[in-house]
Coordinates of C-alpha atoms and ligand atoms in Angstrom, one line a residue:
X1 CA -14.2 -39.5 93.5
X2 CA -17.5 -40.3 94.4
X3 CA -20.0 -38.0 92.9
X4 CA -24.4 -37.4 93.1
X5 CA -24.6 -36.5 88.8
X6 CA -28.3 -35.7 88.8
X7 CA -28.6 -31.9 89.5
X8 CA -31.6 -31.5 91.2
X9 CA -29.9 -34.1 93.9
X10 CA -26.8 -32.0 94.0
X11 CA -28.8 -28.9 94.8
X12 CA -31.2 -30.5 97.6
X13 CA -27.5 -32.2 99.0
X14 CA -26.4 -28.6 99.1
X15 CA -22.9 -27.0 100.4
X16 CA -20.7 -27.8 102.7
X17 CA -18.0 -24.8 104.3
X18 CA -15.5 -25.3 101.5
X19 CA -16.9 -27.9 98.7
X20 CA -19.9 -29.5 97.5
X21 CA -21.5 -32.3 99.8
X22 CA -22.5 -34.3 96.4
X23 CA -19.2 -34.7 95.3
X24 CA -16.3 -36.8 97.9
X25 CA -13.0 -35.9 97.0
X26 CA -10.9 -38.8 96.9
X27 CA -8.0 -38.9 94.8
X28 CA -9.5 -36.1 92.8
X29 CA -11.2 -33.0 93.5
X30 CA -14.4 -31.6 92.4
X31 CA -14.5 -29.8 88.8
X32 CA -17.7 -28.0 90.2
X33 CA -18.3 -25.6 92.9
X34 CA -21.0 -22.9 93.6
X35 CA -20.5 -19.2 93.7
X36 CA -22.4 -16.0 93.0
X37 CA -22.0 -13.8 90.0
X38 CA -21.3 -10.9 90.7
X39 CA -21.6 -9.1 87.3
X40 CA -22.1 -10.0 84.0
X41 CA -20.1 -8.8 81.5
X42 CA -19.5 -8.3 77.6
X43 CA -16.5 -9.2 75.9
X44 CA -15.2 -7.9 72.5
X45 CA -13.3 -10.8 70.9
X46 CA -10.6 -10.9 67.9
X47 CA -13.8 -12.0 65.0
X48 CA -16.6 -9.2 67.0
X49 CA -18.2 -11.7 68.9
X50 CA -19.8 -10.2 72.0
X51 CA -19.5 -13.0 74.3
X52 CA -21.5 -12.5 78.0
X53 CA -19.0 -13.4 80.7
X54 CA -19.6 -14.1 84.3
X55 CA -18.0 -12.1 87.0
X56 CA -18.1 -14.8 90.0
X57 CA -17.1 -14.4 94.0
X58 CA -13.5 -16.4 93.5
X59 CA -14.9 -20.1 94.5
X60 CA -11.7 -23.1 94.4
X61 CA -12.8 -25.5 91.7
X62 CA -10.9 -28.6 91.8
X63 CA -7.8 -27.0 92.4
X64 CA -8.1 -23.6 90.5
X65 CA -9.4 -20.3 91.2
X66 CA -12.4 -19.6 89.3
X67 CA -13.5 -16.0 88.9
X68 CA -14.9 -16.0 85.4
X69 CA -17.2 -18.3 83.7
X70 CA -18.6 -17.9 80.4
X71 CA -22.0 -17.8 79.3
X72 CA -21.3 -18.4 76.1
X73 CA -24.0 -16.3 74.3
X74 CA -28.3 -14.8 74.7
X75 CA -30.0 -17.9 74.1
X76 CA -27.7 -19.6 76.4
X77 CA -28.5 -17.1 79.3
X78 CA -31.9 -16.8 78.4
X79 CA -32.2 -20.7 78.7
X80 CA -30.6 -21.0 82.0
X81 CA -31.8 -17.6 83.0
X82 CA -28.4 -16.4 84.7
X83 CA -29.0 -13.5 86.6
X84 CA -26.6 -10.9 88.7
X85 CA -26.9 -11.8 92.1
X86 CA -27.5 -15.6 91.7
X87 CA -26.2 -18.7 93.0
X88 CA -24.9 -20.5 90.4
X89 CA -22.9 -23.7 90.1
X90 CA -19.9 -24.0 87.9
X91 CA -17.7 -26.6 86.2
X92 CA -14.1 -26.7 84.5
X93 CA -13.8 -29.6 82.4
X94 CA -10.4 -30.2 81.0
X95 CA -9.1 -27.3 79.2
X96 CA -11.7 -25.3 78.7
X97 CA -13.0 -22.0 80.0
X98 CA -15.5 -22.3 83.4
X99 CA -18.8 -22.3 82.2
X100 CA -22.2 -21.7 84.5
X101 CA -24.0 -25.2 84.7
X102 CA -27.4 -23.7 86.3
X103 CA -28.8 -21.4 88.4
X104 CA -30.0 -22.9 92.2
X105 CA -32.7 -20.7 91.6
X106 CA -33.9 -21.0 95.5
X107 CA -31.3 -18.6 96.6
X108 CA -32.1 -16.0 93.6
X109 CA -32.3 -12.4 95.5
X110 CA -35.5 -10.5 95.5
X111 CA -35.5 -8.2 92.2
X112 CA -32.9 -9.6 90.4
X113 CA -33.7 -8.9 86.2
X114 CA -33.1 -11.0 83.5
X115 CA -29.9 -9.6 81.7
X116 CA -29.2 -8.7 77.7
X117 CA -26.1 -8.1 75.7
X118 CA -25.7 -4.3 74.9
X119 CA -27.4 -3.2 71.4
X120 CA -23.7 -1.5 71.0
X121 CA -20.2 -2.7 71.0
X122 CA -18.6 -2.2 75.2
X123 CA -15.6 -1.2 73.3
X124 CA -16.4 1.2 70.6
X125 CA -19.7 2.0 71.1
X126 CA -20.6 0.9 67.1
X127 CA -23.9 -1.3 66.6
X128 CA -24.0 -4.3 67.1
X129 CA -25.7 -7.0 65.3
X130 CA -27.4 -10.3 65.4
X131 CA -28.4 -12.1 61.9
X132 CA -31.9 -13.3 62.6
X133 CA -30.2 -16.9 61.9
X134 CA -27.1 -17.0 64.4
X135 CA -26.5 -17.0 68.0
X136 CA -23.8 -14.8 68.0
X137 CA -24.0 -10.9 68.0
X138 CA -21.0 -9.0 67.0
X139 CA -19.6 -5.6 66.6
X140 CA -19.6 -4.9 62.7
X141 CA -16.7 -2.1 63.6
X142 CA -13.0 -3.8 61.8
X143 CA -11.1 -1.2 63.7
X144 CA -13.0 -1.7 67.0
X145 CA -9.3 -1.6 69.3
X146 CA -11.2 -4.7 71.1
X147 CA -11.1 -6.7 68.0
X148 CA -7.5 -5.7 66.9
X149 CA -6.3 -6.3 70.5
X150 CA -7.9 -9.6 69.9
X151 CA -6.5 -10.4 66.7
X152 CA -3.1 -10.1 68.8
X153 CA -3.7 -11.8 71.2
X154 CA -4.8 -14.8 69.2
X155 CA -1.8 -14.6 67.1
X156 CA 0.7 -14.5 69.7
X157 CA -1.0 -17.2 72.0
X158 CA 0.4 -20.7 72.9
X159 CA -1.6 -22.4 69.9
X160 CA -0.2 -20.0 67.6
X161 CA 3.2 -18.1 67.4
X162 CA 3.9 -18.6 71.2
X163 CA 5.4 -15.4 72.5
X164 CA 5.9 -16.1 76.2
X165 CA 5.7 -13.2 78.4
X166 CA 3.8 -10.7 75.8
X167 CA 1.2 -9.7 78.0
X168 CA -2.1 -7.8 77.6
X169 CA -1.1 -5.1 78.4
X170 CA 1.9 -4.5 76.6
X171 CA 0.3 -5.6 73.7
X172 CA -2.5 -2.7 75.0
X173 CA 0.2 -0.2 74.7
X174 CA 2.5 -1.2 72.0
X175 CA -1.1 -0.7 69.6
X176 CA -1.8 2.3 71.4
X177 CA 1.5 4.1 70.8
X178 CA 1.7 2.9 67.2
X179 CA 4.5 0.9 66.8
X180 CA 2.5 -2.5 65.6
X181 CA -0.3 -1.6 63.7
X182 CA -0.1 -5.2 61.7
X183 CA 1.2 -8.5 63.0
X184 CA 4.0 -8.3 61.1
X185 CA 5.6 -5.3 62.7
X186 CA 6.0 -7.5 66.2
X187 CA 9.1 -8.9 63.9
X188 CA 9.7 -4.8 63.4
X189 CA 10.2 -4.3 67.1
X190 CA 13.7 -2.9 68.7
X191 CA 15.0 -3.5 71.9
X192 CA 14.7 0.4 72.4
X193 CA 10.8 0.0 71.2
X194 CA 10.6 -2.2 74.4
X195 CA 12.8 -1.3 77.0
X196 CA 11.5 2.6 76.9
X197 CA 7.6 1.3 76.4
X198 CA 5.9 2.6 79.3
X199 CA 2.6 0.2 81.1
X200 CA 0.8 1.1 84.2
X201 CA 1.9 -0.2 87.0
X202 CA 0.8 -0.6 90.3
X203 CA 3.4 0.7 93.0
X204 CA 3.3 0.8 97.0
X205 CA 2.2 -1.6 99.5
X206 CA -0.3 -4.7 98.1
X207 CA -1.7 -5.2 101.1
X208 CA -3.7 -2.2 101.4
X209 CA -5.8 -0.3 98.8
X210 CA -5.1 3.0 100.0
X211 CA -1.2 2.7 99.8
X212 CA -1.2 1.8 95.9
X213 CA -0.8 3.8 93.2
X214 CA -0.9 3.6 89.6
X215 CA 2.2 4.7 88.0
X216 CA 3.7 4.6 84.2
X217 CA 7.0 2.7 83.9
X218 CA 9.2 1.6 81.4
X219 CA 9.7 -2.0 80.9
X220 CA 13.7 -1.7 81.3
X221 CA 16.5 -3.7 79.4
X222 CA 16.4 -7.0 81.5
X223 CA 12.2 -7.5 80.2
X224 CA 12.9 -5.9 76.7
X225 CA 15.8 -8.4 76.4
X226 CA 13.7 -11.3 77.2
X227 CA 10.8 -10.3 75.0
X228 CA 12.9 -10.1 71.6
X229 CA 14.1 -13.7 72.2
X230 CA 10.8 -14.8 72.9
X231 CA 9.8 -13.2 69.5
X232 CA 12.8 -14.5 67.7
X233 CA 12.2 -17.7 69.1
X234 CA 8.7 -17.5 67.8
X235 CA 10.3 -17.0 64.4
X236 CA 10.5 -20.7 63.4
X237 CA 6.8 -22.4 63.9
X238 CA 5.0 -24.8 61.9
X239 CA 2.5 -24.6 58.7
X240 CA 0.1 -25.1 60.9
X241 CA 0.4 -22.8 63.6
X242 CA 1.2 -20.1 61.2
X243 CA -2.1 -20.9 59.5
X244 CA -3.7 -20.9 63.3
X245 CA -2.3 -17.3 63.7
X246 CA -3.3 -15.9 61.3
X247 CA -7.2 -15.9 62.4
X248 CA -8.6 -17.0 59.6
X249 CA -12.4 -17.4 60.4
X250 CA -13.4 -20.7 61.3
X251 CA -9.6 -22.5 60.8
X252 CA -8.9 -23.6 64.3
X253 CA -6.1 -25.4 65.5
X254 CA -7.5 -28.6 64.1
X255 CA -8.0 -27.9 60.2
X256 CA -4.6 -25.7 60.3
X257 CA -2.6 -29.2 60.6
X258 CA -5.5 -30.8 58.0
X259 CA -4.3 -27.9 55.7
X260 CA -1.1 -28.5 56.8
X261 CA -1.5 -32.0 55.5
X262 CA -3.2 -31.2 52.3
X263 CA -0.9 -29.1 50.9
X264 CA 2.5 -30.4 52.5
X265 CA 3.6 -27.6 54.2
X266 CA 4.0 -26.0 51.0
X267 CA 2.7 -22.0 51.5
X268 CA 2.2 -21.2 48.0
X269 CA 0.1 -24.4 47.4
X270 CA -2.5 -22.5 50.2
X271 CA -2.3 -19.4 49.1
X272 CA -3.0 -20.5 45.1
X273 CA -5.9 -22.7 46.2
X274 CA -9.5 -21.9 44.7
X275 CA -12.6 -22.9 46.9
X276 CA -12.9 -26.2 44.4
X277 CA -9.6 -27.7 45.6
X278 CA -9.6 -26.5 49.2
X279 CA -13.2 -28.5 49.4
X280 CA -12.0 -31.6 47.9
X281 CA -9.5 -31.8 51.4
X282 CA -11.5 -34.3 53.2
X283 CA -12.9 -32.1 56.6
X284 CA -13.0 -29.1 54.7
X285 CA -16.4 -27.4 53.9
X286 CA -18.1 -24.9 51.6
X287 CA -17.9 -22.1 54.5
X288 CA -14.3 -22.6 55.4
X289 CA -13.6 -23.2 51.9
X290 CA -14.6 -19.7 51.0
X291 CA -13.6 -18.4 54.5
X292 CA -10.0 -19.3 53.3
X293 CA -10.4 -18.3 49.5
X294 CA -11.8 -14.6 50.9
X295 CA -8.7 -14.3 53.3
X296 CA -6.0 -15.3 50.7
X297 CA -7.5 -13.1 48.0
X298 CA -7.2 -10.0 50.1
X299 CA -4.5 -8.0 48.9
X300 CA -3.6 -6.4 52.6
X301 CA -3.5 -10.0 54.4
X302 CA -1.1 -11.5 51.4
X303 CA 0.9 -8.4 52.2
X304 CA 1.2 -9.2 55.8
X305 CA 2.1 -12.9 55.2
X306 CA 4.6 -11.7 52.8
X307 CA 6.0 -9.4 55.6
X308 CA 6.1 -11.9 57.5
X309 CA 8.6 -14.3 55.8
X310 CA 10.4 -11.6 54.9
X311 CA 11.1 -11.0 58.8
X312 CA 12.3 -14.2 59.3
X313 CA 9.3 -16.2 59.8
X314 CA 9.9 -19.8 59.0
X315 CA 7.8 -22.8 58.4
X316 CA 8.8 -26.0 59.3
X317 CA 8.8 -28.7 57.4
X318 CA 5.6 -30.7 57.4
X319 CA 5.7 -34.1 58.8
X320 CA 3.5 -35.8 56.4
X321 CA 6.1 -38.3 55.3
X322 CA 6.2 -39.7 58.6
X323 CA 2.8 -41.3 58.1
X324 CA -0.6 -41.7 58.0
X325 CA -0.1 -45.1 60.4
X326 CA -2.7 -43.7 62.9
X327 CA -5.1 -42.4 59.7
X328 CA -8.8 -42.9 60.5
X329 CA -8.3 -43.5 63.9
X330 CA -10.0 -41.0 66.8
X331 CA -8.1 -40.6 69.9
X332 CA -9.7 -39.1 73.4
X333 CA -6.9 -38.3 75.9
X334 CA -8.0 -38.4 80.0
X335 CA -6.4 -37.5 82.7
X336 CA -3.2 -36.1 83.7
X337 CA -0.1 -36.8 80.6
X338 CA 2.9 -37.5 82.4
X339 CA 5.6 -37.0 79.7
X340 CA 3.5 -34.5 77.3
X341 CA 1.0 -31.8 77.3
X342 CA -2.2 -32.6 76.0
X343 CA -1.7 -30.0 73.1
X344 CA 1.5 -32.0 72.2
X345 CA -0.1 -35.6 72.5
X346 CA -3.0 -33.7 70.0
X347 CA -0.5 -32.6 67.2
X348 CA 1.2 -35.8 67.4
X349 CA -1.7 -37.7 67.0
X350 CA -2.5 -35.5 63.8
X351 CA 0.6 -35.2 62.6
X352 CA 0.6 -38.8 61.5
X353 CA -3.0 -38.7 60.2
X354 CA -5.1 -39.6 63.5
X355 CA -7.6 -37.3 64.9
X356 CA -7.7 -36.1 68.5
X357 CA -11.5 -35.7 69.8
X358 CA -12.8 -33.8 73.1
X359 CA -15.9 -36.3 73.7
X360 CA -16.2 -40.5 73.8
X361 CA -18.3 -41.8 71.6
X362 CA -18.6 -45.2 69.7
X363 CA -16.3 -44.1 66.8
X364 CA -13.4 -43.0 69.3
X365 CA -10.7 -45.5 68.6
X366 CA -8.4 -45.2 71.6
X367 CA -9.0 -43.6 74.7
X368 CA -5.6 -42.9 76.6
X369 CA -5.5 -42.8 80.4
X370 CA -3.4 -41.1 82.6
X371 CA -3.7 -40.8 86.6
X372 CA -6.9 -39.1 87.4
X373 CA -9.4 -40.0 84.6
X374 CA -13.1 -40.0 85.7
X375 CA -16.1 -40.1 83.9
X376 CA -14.2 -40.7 80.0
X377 CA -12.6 -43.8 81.4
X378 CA -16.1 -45.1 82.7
X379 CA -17.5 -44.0 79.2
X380 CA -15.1 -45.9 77.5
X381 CA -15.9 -49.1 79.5
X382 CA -19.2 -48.6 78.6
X383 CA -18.9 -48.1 75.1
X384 CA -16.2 -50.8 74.8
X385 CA -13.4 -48.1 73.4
X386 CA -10.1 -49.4 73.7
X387 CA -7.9 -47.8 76.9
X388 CA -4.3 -47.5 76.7
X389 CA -2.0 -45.9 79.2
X390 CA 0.3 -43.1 78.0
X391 CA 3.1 -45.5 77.5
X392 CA 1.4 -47.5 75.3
X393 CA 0.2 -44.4 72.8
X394 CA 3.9 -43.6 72.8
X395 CA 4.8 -46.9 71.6
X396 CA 2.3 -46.9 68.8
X397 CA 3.0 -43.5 67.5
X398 CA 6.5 -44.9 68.1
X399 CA 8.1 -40.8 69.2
X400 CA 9.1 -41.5 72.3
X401 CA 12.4 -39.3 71.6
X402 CA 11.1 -36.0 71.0
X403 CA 9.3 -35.7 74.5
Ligands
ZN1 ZN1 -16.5 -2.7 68.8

């Protein structure tokens, strides 16, 4: 792909009909587009976090339909002064959310105002606040139902306990009738909690708005049947991405498996550990240090981890012993994986000690290629980083059996 990467170019170049005339798709299609936003939007997340999220006119971006992009927080809006009603341009890159690159200010309507996040909470309507030293506002309410809906969301997401097919809103409803109130009680769940467990629906013709209705309808045997294998399968997980689940402030996917690591799968070993030992794991700092400590010492979260086991919930054995051969080295994946996800190549790389990074720099060790790397593979050239193909990283980590 042939791309114009100065901005101010890429505005004056302008739009063509469907995609930017800066960027020529070759091979490989544009990760940025322009759209307006239509709305701007708060959203509650699992921790409080009111996060300011564009609503955009749906606009293709390199393949995907983009209707959302995030703003990430004030001082982020305030710098690039997003407005509803602008032109804005937009860019996925890799796995993360769409976020708003700038505002092409020269189409800006007439009377459009600056925007601020609400003083109180969308969802509950409870202050919010803003320590004078932080970016991030949140909604001091623990029972806020945005932040418990949140809380199971995260824990049943890919990253975490993987249930496939437990949806928003039946995770909406299954809080709202009362029959999980903790995590643990997803384990609690009976086929006859699911199949009679009514969700809105929309019934009648799609194509126009006037024939739909709304309409309450049970989920039936055939979806209640699928869901409790999907959360029996979910039973056996890792160390890690039991750690991950549990939403523990500040452990992300990343330091779960360091944890992991640390204390060799072994539960107990986590749960016993004082803010001393936990900092002396190497990656591990005074604030997730006491994060962790806080969690663990809470009498109600020990209770739902116990739960937990008690329902079943197993934790495979840690794979330390199979090496630190790749420890110290930094790995940045590129491109499309043929015979993995990149989540996969990511835990394998730090399962035998490496660490997987987002960015190039001169410390990355590795960078692997697939079909369809851009700028990281020119990065790497320029730095000198090492490129291997996807083959090759399989034949180092030597795994080329469990894919
Ligand atoms: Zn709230």
């Amino acid at each position: 792909m042939v791309k114009v990467n100065d901005l101010g170019q890429q505005t004056r170049l302008g739009q063509r009909s469907r995609s930017p005339r800066w960027a020529i798709a070759g091979k490989f299609q544009a990760q940025q587009a322009t759209t307006i936003v239509e709305d701007i939007q708060a959203s509650v997340g699992r921790t409080g976090a009111l996060t300011p999220v564009a609503h955009l006119r749906p606009v293709n971006v390199g393949g995907v339909t983009v209707s959302r992009a995030t703003l990430h927080n004030q001082d982020e809006i305030d710098r690039k002064d997003v407005r509803v009603g602008d032109t804005v341009l937009v860019q996925r890159a890799g796995e993360v959310i769409p976020e708003v690159v700038q505002v092409i200010t020269e189409k800006r309507p007439p009377h459009a105002k600056p925007y601020h996040l609400p003083d109180t909470c969308p969802a509950c309507g409870h202050e919010v606040y803003r320590p004078p030293d932080e970016v991030v506002a949140r909604c001091l309410n623990l029972a806020c139902p945005a932040q418990v809906r949140g809380r199971f969301e995260h824990f049943i997401s890919k990253g975490a306990m993987n249930i496939d097919g437990l949806g928003e809103k039946i995770v909406e409803r299954l809080i709202a009738s009362g029959k999980i109130k903790t995590v643990a009680d997803l384990y609690r769940l009976t086929f006859d909690d699911l199949a009679t467990l009514e969700i809105e629906r929309t019934v009648g013709r799609m194509e126009t708005e006037a024939g739909q209705s709304k309409k309450m309808v049970a989920l039936g045997d055939k979806v209640a049947t699928k869901l409790l294998a999907a959360i029996d399968a979910s039973r056996q997980t890792t160390f890690a991405r039991f750690i991950y689940a549990l939403g523990i402030r500040n452990v992300g996917e990343h330091l779960a498996r360091v944890l992991e690591r640390a204390c060799q799968g072994d539960l107990e070993r986590l749960l016993a550990a004082d803010t001393e030992e936990l900092e002396a794991i190497h990656e591990v700092g005074a604030i997730v240090a006491e994060g962790l400590v806080r969690f663990t010492g809470n009498e109600s979260n020990r209770a739902v981890i116990r739960d937990l086991l008690a329902l079943g919930v197993q934790l495979e054995a840690v794979e330390a012993a199979v090496g630190a051969d790749l420890a110290g080295k930094t790995f940045v994946f590129t491109g499309n994986l043929e015979q993995m996800t990149r989540r996969e190549a990511r835990e394998l790389v730090e399962s035998r000690g490496g660490r997987a990074a987002s960015s190039i720099s001169s410390r990355t060790d590795y960078v692997v290629a697939g079909p369809g790397a851009g700028s990281k593979l020119a990065k790497a050239e320029e730095l000198g980083v090492e490129v291997i193909s996807e083959g090759e990283f399989l034949e180092m980590v030597g795994n080329t059996a469990s894919f």
